[in-house]
Amino acid sequence: MTDVITTPTVGGPTLPQERRLVTAIPGPRSLALHARRQAAVASGVSSTLPIQVVAAGGGVLVDVDGNSLIDLGSGIAVVNVGNADTEVAAAVAAQAAAFTHTCFMITPYEGYVAVAEHLNRLTPGDHEKRSALFNSGAEAVENAVKIARHATGRSAVVVLDHAYHGRTNLTMALTAKSMPYKAGFGPFAPEVYRVPMAYPYRWPGGPDACGPEAATQAIDHIRTEIGADNVAAILVEPIQGEGGFIVPGEGYLPALVDFCREHGILFVADEIQTGFGRTGHWFASEHEGIVPDLVTTAKGIAGGLPLAGVTGRAALMDAVHVGGLGGTYGGNPVACAAAVATIELIERDGLVERAATLGDVLRARLEALAADDPGIGDVRGRGLMQAIELVVPGSTSPDPARVRAVLAACHAAGVVTLGAGTYGNVIRFLPPLVIGEDLLHEGLTVVADALAATRP
Ligand code: PLZ
């Protein structure tokens, strides 16, 4: 035990929007808490940057030593509306003062219904929809698979190379990458099949051929080795997240959608990382005009509170028998109050449009960096979901060591940046949609300096 005191501090948008370092990162109080944490918390739960946060808001995180860091990660695409937003915090406080839990399966309440109405309205397509709420992204994905299997009477689920869908047993099976997500945790759920993803930067035939060729390979694999009639659903991230912010080659997703329609297969979009304005549309499927049969949501839905959803065609969602879906906490009233406030804020403040315009700023900076750095092999993404892929110059060999060095330098300089990618060689940028443009530029200048200092 140490004597570190972590008195809560008021966060939210009124926190000074500045990078301010008063100690080394992490500072002495953070390190003391980190030592406590190591003695108390299982080491399998990792932390990218062990500063201990006491307040956050807008585009900054403030730690226990008084440092203010620029947030280019949003807690992995969660606090799209900014941390501890005033209206979200007020909605949470009001709901917590009224009631915190009844269990929607026992005695329901309006907040759950209101979130379902918002999801039905905002997800792609104007067909009749229904929603069900859960606690985490993985739980939403599991339920989408349950619904798809029930509605189709089929069992096979098709997922893509580089996919990430969660850490529960079924979602580990759906996730592609072994280390750290799956290694040693098997056996995994059966009836999960993986097909090629259209990864333009790494496609042997080049980025232009990527979409059609990958679709042909995927469809051929389904026809010959799985059997289209056995497939309940094809599950995709419309832009892959943990896999490295891979935007599928043009034509790939529409070809899969057509194939699904032809064979009675459900097309399920996992919009957990891409949703709620992140990519410059409410949902990333919209960039390609895709209308999924089912959509999973989480992360950005509730301003930081745990909430997730499955939204889909009414006939599919209602195919499940009464009592077949649920869970003690799914659609918790406090989380629902946060979600209603979050969604209203995104709409009222035009944050979807802001993600698009600020995304152009971010993209221009990253392309300028790539123009004179032969170790940046690719710049990609949409809106405020962009990334750079680092490679050994003159090749496409991944350079994860440089990514680790760049991230460490950014962290030391007070900028929270995240890695990603099957090969660990991607740096991803996910700032809150409300971040000030100046602060975004300052954060990116720190990234630029870190890249310059590590140039191969
Ligand atoms: N689907 C597309 O991005 C969560 C996971 C980080 P949960 N991504 C961040 C980690 O290392 O655990 C994610 C996602 C997509 C599903 C999930 C799972 O969402 O809320 O983490 O369960």
Coordinates of C-alpha atoms and ligand atoms in Angstrom, one line a residue:
M1 CA 0.0 0.0 0.0
T2 CA 1.2 3.5 -0.8
D3 CA -0.2 6.8 0.2
V4 CA -1.2 8.0 -3.2
I5 CA -4.6 9.8 -3.1
T6 CA -6.6 9.9 -6.3
T7 CA -9.1 12.6 -5.4
P8 CA -11.7 12.8 -8.2
T9 CA -11.3 16.0 -10.2
V10 CA -14.0 17.5 -12.4
G11 CA -13.4 16.6 -16.0
G12 CA -15.4 17.2 -19.1
P13 CA -15.1 19.9 -21.8
T14 CA -14.2 22.7 -19.5
L15 CA -10.8 21.1 -18.7
P16 CA -8.0 23.3 -20.2
Q17 CA -7.5 21.9 -23.7
E18 CA -3.7 21.8 -23.5
R19 CA -0.7 19.4 -23.4
R20 CA 1.0 20.1 -20.1
L21 CA 3.8 18.0 -18.7
V22 CA 4.9 18.6 -15.2
T23 CA 6.7 15.3 -14.5
A24 CA 8.2 12.5 -16.6
I25 CA 5.5 10.2 -18.1
P26 CA 4.5 8.2 -16.2
G27 CA 5.1 10.4 -13.1
P28 CA 5.9 9.3 -9.6
R29 CA 2.3 9.1 -8.4
S30 CA 1.3 7.1 -11.4
L31 CA 4.2 4.8 -10.9
A32 CA 3.3 4.3 -7.2
L33 CA -0.3 3.4 -8.3
H34 CA 1.0 1.2 -11.0
A35 CA 3.0 -0.8 -8.4
R36 CA -0.2 -1.2 -6.4
R37 CA -2.0 -2.3 -9.5
Q38 CA 0.6 -4.9 -10.3
A39 CA 0.2 -6.4 -6.9
A40 CA -3.6 -6.5 -7.2
V41 CA -4.7 -6.8 -10.9
A42 CA -4.1 -9.9 -13.0
S43 CA -1.2 -9.3 -15.3
G44 CA -3.1 -10.6 -18.3
V45 CA -5.0 -7.3 -18.3
S46 CA -2.5 -4.9 -19.9
S47 CA -2.3 -1.1 -20.1
T48 CA -0.7 0.7 -23.0
L49 CA 0.4 3.7 -21.0
P50 CA 0.3 3.4 -17.2
I51 CA -0.5 7.0 -16.3
Q52 CA -3.3 7.0 -13.8
V53 CA -6.2 9.2 -15.0
V54 CA -8.1 11.5 -12.6
A55 CA -10.0 13.5 -15.1
A56 CA -10.6 13.8 -18.8
G57 CA -12.6 15.9 -21.3
G58 CA -12.6 17.2 -24.8
G59 CA -9.3 16.1 -26.2
V60 CA -7.2 15.7 -23.0
L61 CA -6.6 13.2 -20.2
V62 CA -5.3 14.5 -16.9
D63 CA -3.2 12.2 -14.6
V64 CA -2.6 11.9 -10.9
D65 CA 0.7 13.8 -11.3
G66 CA -1.0 16.8 -12.9
N67 CA 0.1 16.1 -16.5
S68 CA -2.4 16.8 -19.3
L69 CA -2.0 14.5 -22.3
I70 CA -3.6 14.8 -25.7
D71 CA -6.0 11.9 -26.4
L72 CA -5.7 10.5 -29.9
G73 CA -7.4 7.2 -28.9
S74 CA -10.7 8.0 -27.3
G75 CA -10.4 4.9 -25.1
I76 CA -10.5 2.8 -28.3
A77 CA -13.1 4.8 -30.2
V78 CA -15.5 5.2 -27.3
V79 CA -15.6 8.8 -26.2
N80 CA -16.6 10.2 -29.6
V81 CA -18.5 13.1 -27.8
G82 CA -15.5 13.7 -25.5
N83 CA -14.9 12.3 -22.1
A84 CA -17.3 13.2 -19.2
D85 CA -19.3 15.4 -21.5
T86 CA -21.5 17.8 -19.4
E87 CA -24.8 16.6 -20.8
V88 CA -23.9 13.0 -20.7
A89 CA -22.7 13.3 -17.1
A90 CA -25.9 15.2 -16.2
A91 CA -28.1 12.5 -17.8
V92 CA -26.2 9.8 -16.0
A93 CA -26.5 11.6 -12.6
A94 CA -30.2 12.2 -13.1
Q95 CA -30.9 8.6 -14.0
A96 CA -28.7 7.3 -11.2
A97 CA -30.6 9.4 -8.7
A98 CA -34.0 8.0 -10.1
F99 CA -33.2 4.3 -10.4
T100 CA -30.1 2.4 -11.4
H101 CA -31.5 -1.0 -12.3
T102 CA -34.6 -3.0 -12.5
C103 CA -33.7 -5.5 -15.2
F104 CA -35.5 -4.8 -18.4
M105 CA -36.6 -8.4 -18.6
I106 CA -38.5 -7.9 -15.3
T107 CA -39.8 -4.4 -15.2
P108 CA -39.0 -2.2 -18.3
Y109 CA -38.4 1.5 -18.7
E110 CA -38.4 4.2 -21.4
G111 CA -34.6 4.7 -21.8
Y112 CA -34.2 1.2 -23.3
V113 CA -37.0 1.9 -25.8
A114 CA -35.6 5.3 -26.7
V115 CA -32.2 3.9 -27.5
A116 CA -33.8 1.1 -29.6
E117 CA -35.8 3.8 -31.5
H118 CA -32.6 5.8 -32.1
L119 CA -30.8 2.8 -33.4
N120 CA -33.6 1.7 -35.6
R121 CA -33.8 5.2 -37.1
L122 CA -30.0 5.8 -37.5
T123 CA -28.6 2.5 -38.8
P124 CA -28.6 2.0 -42.6
G125 CA -31.8 1.3 -44.5
D126 CA -35.3 2.5 -44.0
H127 CA -36.9 -1.0 -43.6
E128 CA -38.7 -1.8 -40.4
K129 CA -36.2 -2.7 -37.6
R130 CA -36.0 -3.9 -34.1
S131 CA -33.1 -3.6 -31.6
A132 CA -31.9 -5.5 -28.5
L133 CA -29.4 -4.1 -26.0
F134 CA -26.4 -5.8 -24.3
N135 CA -23.3 -4.8 -22.3
S136 CA -20.3 -5.1 -24.5
G137 CA -19.3 -5.3 -28.1
A138 CA -18.5 -9.0 -27.8
E139 CA -21.9 -9.7 -26.3
A140 CA -23.6 -7.9 -29.1
V141 CA -21.7 -9.9 -31.7
E142 CA -22.6 -13.2 -29.9
N143 CA -26.2 -12.2 -30.0
A144 CA -26.1 -11.3 -33.7
V145 CA -24.8 -14.8 -34.4
K146 CA -27.6 -16.3 -32.2
I147 CA -30.2 -14.3 -34.1
A148 CA -28.8 -15.1 -37.5
R149 CA -28.7 -18.8 -36.7
H150 CA -32.2 -18.8 -35.3
A151 CA -33.6 -16.8 -38.2
T152 CA -32.0 -18.9 -41.0
G153 CA -31.9 -22.3 -39.4
R154 CA -28.3 -22.6 -40.5
S155 CA -25.1 -22.8 -38.4
A156 CA -22.1 -21.7 -40.4
V157 CA -20.7 -18.2 -39.8
V158 CA -18.2 -16.6 -42.3
V159 CA -15.6 -14.1 -41.1
L160 CA -12.6 -12.4 -42.7
D161 CA -8.9 -12.5 -42.4
H162 CA -7.7 -9.8 -39.9
A163 CA -11.1 -9.6 -38.3
Y164 CA -11.6 -8.6 -34.7
H165 CA -14.9 -9.3 -33.0
G166 CA -14.1 -9.8 -29.2
R167 CA -12.6 -12.0 -26.5
T168 CA -15.4 -14.3 -25.4
N169 CA -15.3 -17.9 -26.6
L170 CA -17.5 -17.5 -29.7
T171 CA -16.0 -14.1 -30.6
M172 CA -12.4 -15.4 -30.1
A173 CA -13.3 -17.9 -32.8
L174 CA -14.5 -15.1 -35.0
T175 CA -11.4 -13.0 -34.3
A176 CA -8.4 -13.7 -36.6
K177 CA -5.3 -12.8 -34.6
S178 CA -3.8 -15.4 -32.3
M179 CA -1.5 -13.4 -30.0
P180 CA -2.7 -11.9 -27.7
Y181 CA -6.4 -12.7 -28.2
K182 CA -6.6 -16.4 -28.7
A183 CA -3.3 -18.1 -27.8
G184 CA -3.8 -20.7 -25.2
F185 CA -7.5 -20.1 -24.8
G186 CA -8.9 -22.8 -27.1
P187 CA -10.8 -24.9 -28.0
F188 CA -12.9 -22.4 -29.9
A189 CA -16.5 -22.5 -31.0
P190 CA -17.2 -24.6 -34.2
E191 CA -18.8 -23.6 -37.5
V192 CA -16.7 -20.5 -38.0
Y193 CA -15.0 -20.2 -41.4
R194 CA -12.5 -17.6 -42.5
V195 CA -12.2 -16.2 -46.0
P196 CA -9.8 -13.7 -47.6
M197 CA -10.2 -10.0 -46.8
A198 CA -9.7 -7.4 -49.5
Y199 CA -6.6 -5.7 -48.0
P200 CA -5.5 -3.3 -50.8
Y201 CA -2.0 -2.5 -49.5
R202 CA -1.0 -6.2 -49.3
W203 CA -3.0 -7.7 -52.2
P204 CA -0.7 -9.5 -54.5
G205 CA -2.5 -8.2 -57.6
G206 CA -2.4 -4.6 -56.4
P207 CA -5.0 -2.4 -54.8
D208 CA -7.2 -1.9 -57.9
A209 CA -7.7 -5.7 -58.5
C210 CA -8.1 -6.3 -54.7
G211 CA -11.8 -5.8 -54.3
P212 CA -13.1 -8.0 -57.1
E213 CA -10.3 -10.7 -56.7
A214 CA -10.8 -11.0 -53.0
A215 CA -14.6 -11.3 -53.4
T216 CA -14.1 -14.0 -56.0
Q217 CA -11.8 -16.0 -53.7
A218 CA -14.1 -15.5 -50.7
I219 CA -17.2 -16.6 -52.6
D220 CA -15.4 -19.5 -54.2
H221 CA -14.3 -20.7 -50.8
I222 CA -17.9 -20.4 -49.4
R223 CA -19.4 -22.3 -52.4
T224 CA -16.8 -25.1 -52.5
E225 CA -15.7 -25.7 -48.9
I226 CA -18.6 -24.4 -46.7
G227 CA -21.7 -24.6 -48.9
A228 CA -23.7 -21.4 -49.3
D229 CA -26.8 -23.2 -48.0
N230 CA -25.1 -23.9 -44.7
V231 CA -24.2 -20.3 -44.0
A232 CA -26.3 -18.3 -41.6
A233 CA -24.2 -15.0 -41.8
I234 CA -21.2 -13.3 -43.2
L235 CA -19.9 -11.0 -40.5
V236 CA -17.7 -8.1 -41.5
E237 CA -16.3 -4.9 -40.0
P238 CA -16.9 -2.3 -42.8
I239 CA -13.5 -0.9 -41.9
Q240 CA -11.4 -3.3 -39.9
G241 CA -10.4 -1.9 -36.5
E242 CA -7.9 -4.0 -34.5
G243 CA -6.8 -5.6 -37.7
G244 CA -5.2 -2.3 -38.8
F245 CA -7.9 0.1 -40.1
I246 CA -8.2 -1.7 -43.3
V247 CA -10.7 -0.2 -45.7
P248 CA -11.8 -3.1 -47.9
G249 CA -10.8 -2.9 -51.6
E250 CA -13.5 -1.3 -53.7
G251 CA -16.3 -3.6 -54.7
Y252 CA -15.5 -6.2 -52.2
L253 CA -18.3 -5.6 -49.7
P254 CA -21.0 -4.9 -52.3
A255 CA -20.1 -8.3 -54.0
L256 CA -20.5 -10.1 -50.6
V257 CA -23.8 -8.4 -50.0
D258 CA -25.1 -9.5 -53.5
F259 CA -23.9 -13.1 -52.8
C260 CA -25.7 -13.0 -49.4
R261 CA -29.0 -11.9 -51.0
E262 CA -28.7 -14.6 -53.6
H263 CA -28.3 -17.3 -51.1
G264 CA -30.4 -16.3 -48.1
I265 CA -27.3 -15.5 -46.1
L266 CA -27.5 -12.6 -43.6
F267 CA -25.0 -9.8 -44.0
V268 CA -24.0 -8.6 -40.6
A269 CA -22.0 -5.4 -40.2
D270 CA -19.9 -5.1 -37.0
E271 CA -20.0 -1.3 -36.6
I272 CA -18.7 -1.4 -33.0
Q273 CA -15.5 0.5 -33.7
T274 CA -16.7 2.4 -36.8
G275 CA -20.1 3.6 -35.5
F276 CA -21.5 6.8 -34.1
G277 CA -20.0 9.3 -36.5
R278 CA -16.4 8.0 -36.3
T279 CA -15.8 7.7 -40.0
G280 CA -17.7 10.8 -41.2
H281 CA -21.1 8.9 -41.5
W282 CA -23.2 7.6 -38.7
F283 CA -22.1 4.1 -39.8
A284 CA -19.3 3.1 -42.1
S285 CA -21.5 0.8 -44.2
E286 CA -23.0 4.0 -45.6
H287 CA -19.7 4.9 -47.4
E288 CA -20.5 2.0 -49.7
G289 CA -24.2 2.2 -49.8
I290 CA -24.5 -1.1 -47.9
V291 CA -27.7 -2.0 -46.0
P292 CA -26.8 -4.8 -43.6
D293 CA -29.4 -7.3 -42.4
L294 CA -28.1 -6.9 -38.8
V295 CA -25.8 -4.3 -37.3
T296 CA -23.8 -4.6 -34.1
T297 CA -23.0 -1.4 -32.1
A298 CA -21.2 -0.6 -28.8
K299 CA -18.2 1.7 -27.9
G300 CA -19.3 5.2 -29.1
I301 CA -23.0 4.6 -28.3
A302 CA -23.0 5.8 -24.7
G303 CA -20.2 8.3 -24.2
G304 CA -18.1 5.8 -22.2
L305 CA -20.8 3.8 -20.4
P306 CA -21.0 0.1 -21.2
L307 CA -23.8 -0.5 -23.7
A308 CA -24.1 -2.4 -26.9
G309 CA -26.8 -3.2 -29.4
V310 CA -28.0 -5.5 -32.2
T311 CA -30.3 -3.8 -34.7
G312 CA -31.9 -5.5 -37.7
R313 CA -34.8 -6.3 -40.0
A314 CA -37.9 -6.7 -37.8
A315 CA -38.7 -10.2 -39.2
L316 CA -35.2 -11.5 -38.4
M317 CA -35.0 -10.0 -35.0
D318 CA -38.5 -11.1 -34.1
A319 CA -37.8 -14.7 -35.3
V320 CA -36.3 -15.5 -31.9
H321 CA -38.8 -17.0 -29.4
V322 CA -39.9 -14.8 -26.5
G323 CA -37.3 -15.0 -23.8
G324 CA -34.5 -16.1 -26.1
L325 CA -32.5 -12.9 -25.9
G326 CA -31.5 -10.9 -22.8
G327 CA -29.2 -10.8 -19.8
T328 CA -29.4 -9.2 -16.3
Y329 CA -27.8 -5.8 -17.2
G330 CA -28.5 -5.5 -20.9
G331 CA -29.7 -2.0 -21.6
N332 CA -29.0 -0.8 -18.1
P333 CA -31.0 2.4 -17.4
V334 CA -27.9 4.5 -16.6
A335 CA -26.1 3.4 -19.7
C336 CA -29.3 4.1 -21.8
A337 CA -29.6 7.6 -20.4
A338 CA -26.0 8.2 -21.4
A339 CA -26.7 6.8 -24.9
V340 CA -29.8 9.0 -25.4
A341 CA -27.7 12.1 -24.4
T342 CA -24.8 11.0 -26.5
I343 CA -26.9 10.4 -29.7
E344 CA -28.7 13.7 -29.2
L345 CA -25.4 15.5 -28.8
I346 CA -23.9 14.0 -31.9
E347 CA -27.0 15.1 -33.9
R348 CA -27.3 18.6 -32.4
D349 CA -23.6 19.5 -32.6
G350 CA -23.1 18.1 -36.1
L351 CA -20.4 15.7 -34.9
V352 CA -20.7 13.4 -37.9
E353 CA -19.9 16.2 -40.3
R354 CA -17.1 17.3 -37.9
A355 CA -15.6 13.9 -38.1
A356 CA -15.6 14.2 -41.9
T357 CA -14.0 17.7 -42.0
L358 CA -11.5 17.1 -39.2
G359 CA -10.8 13.7 -40.9
D360 CA -9.6 15.6 -44.0
V361 CA -7.2 17.6 -41.8
L362 CA -5.9 14.4 -40.2
R363 CA -5.6 12.7 -43.6
A364 CA -3.7 15.6 -45.1
R365 CA -1.2 15.6 -42.2
L366 CA -0.6 11.9 -42.5
E367 CA -0.2 12.0 -46.3
A368 CA 2.4 14.8 -45.9
L369 CA 4.3 12.7 -43.4
A370 CA 4.2 9.7 -45.7
A371 CA 5.4 11.8 -48.7
D372 CA 8.9 12.1 -47.1
D373 CA 9.1 9.0 -45.0
P374 CA 9.8 5.8 -47.0
G375 CA 9.0 3.8 -43.9
I376 CA 5.3 4.8 -44.1
G377 CA 3.9 2.2 -46.6
D378 CA 0.2 3.2 -46.4
V379 CA -2.1 5.9 -45.2
R380 CA -5.7 4.8 -44.9
G381 CA -9.0 5.1 -43.1
R382 CA -12.1 7.4 -43.2
G383 CA -13.0 10.4 -41.1
L384 CA -11.4 10.3 -37.7
M385 CA -10.5 6.7 -38.1
Q386 CA -7.2 6.8 -39.9
A387 CA -3.9 5.0 -39.7
I388 CA -0.4 4.7 -41.1
E389 CA 1.3 1.3 -41.7
L390 CA 5.0 1.2 -41.1
V391 CA 7.2 -1.0 -43.2
V392 CA 10.9 -1.6 -44.0
P393 CA 11.6 1.0 -46.8
G394 CA 11.5 -0.4 -50.3
S395 CA 9.4 -3.4 -49.2
T396 CA 6.1 -4.3 -47.5
S397 CA 7.8 -6.1 -44.6
P398 CA 6.1 -4.9 -41.4
D399 CA 8.1 -2.8 -39.0
P400 CA 6.5 -3.3 -35.6
A401 CA 9.7 -2.3 -33.7
R402 CA 9.4 1.2 -35.2
V403 CA 5.8 1.4 -34.2
R404 CA 6.7 0.5 -30.6
A405 CA 9.4 3.2 -30.7
V406 CA 7.1 5.9 -32.1
L407 CA 4.3 5.1 -29.6
A408 CA 6.8 5.2 -26.7
A409 CA 8.1 8.6 -27.9
C410 CA 4.6 10.0 -28.3
H411 CA 3.6 8.8 -24.8
A412 CA 6.7 10.3 -23.3
A413 CA 5.8 13.6 -24.9
G414 CA 2.2 13.5 -23.7
V415 CA 0.2 12.2 -26.6
V416 CA -1.9 9.0 -26.2
T417 CA -1.5 7.1 -29.5
L418 CA -2.5 3.5 -30.1
G419 CA -1.1 0.7 -32.3
A420 CA -3.0 -1.9 -34.3
G421 CA -2.7 -4.4 -37.0
T422 CA -2.2 -8.1 -37.5
Y423 CA 1.5 -7.5 -37.8
G424 CA 1.6 -4.9 -35.0
N425 CA 2.9 -2.3 -37.5
V426 CA 0.1 0.2 -37.7
I427 CA -0.4 3.4 -35.8
R428 CA -4.0 4.4 -35.6
F429 CA -5.6 7.7 -34.9
L430 CA -9.0 7.9 -33.1
P431 CA -9.3 11.3 -31.5
P432 CA -12.6 12.4 -29.9
L433 CA -14.8 14.0 -32.6
V434 CA -14.9 17.1 -30.4
I435 CA -11.1 17.6 -30.2
G436 CA -10.0 21.1 -31.1
E437 CA -8.3 21.5 -34.4
D438 CA -5.2 23.1 -32.8
L439 CA -4.9 20.3 -30.3
L440 CA -5.2 17.7 -33.0
H441 CA -2.4 19.5 -34.9
E442 CA -0.2 19.7 -31.8
G443 CA -0.7 16.0 -31.2
L444 CA 0.2 15.2 -34.8
T445 CA 3.3 17.3 -34.6
V446 CA 4.4 15.2 -31.7
V447 CA 3.8 12.1 -33.8
A448 CA 5.7 13.7 -36.7
D449 CA 8.7 14.4 -34.4
A450 CA 8.6 10.8 -33.2
L451 CA 8.5 9.5 -36.7
A452 CA 11.5 11.8 -37.6
A453 CA 13.5 10.6 -34.7
T454 CA 13.0 6.9 -35.7
R455 CA 13.3 7.3 -39.5
P456 CA 15.0 4.2 -40.9
Ligands
PLZ1 N1 -16.0 -5.7 -32.6 C1 -15.1 -4.3 -34.4 O1 -13.5 -3.2 -32.3 C2 -13.5 -4.0 -29.6 C3 -10.9 -4.3 -28.2 C4 -9.6 -4.0 -27.5 P1 -15.9 -5.2 -26.6 N2 -12.3 -3.5 -30.0 C5 -11.4 -3.1 -28.9 C6 -9.1 -5.3 -26.7 O2 -7.9 -5.5 -26.8 O3 -9.9 -5.9 -26.1 C7 -14.4 -4.6 -30.7 C8 -14.3 -4.1 -32.0 C9 -15.2 -4.7 -33.0 C10 -16.1 -6.1 -31.4 C11 -15.4 -5.6 -30.4 C12 -15.6 -6.1 -29.0 O4 -16.1 -5.1 -28.1 O5 -16.8 -4.1 -26.0 O6 -14.5 -5.0 -26.2 O7 -16.4 -6.5 -26.1

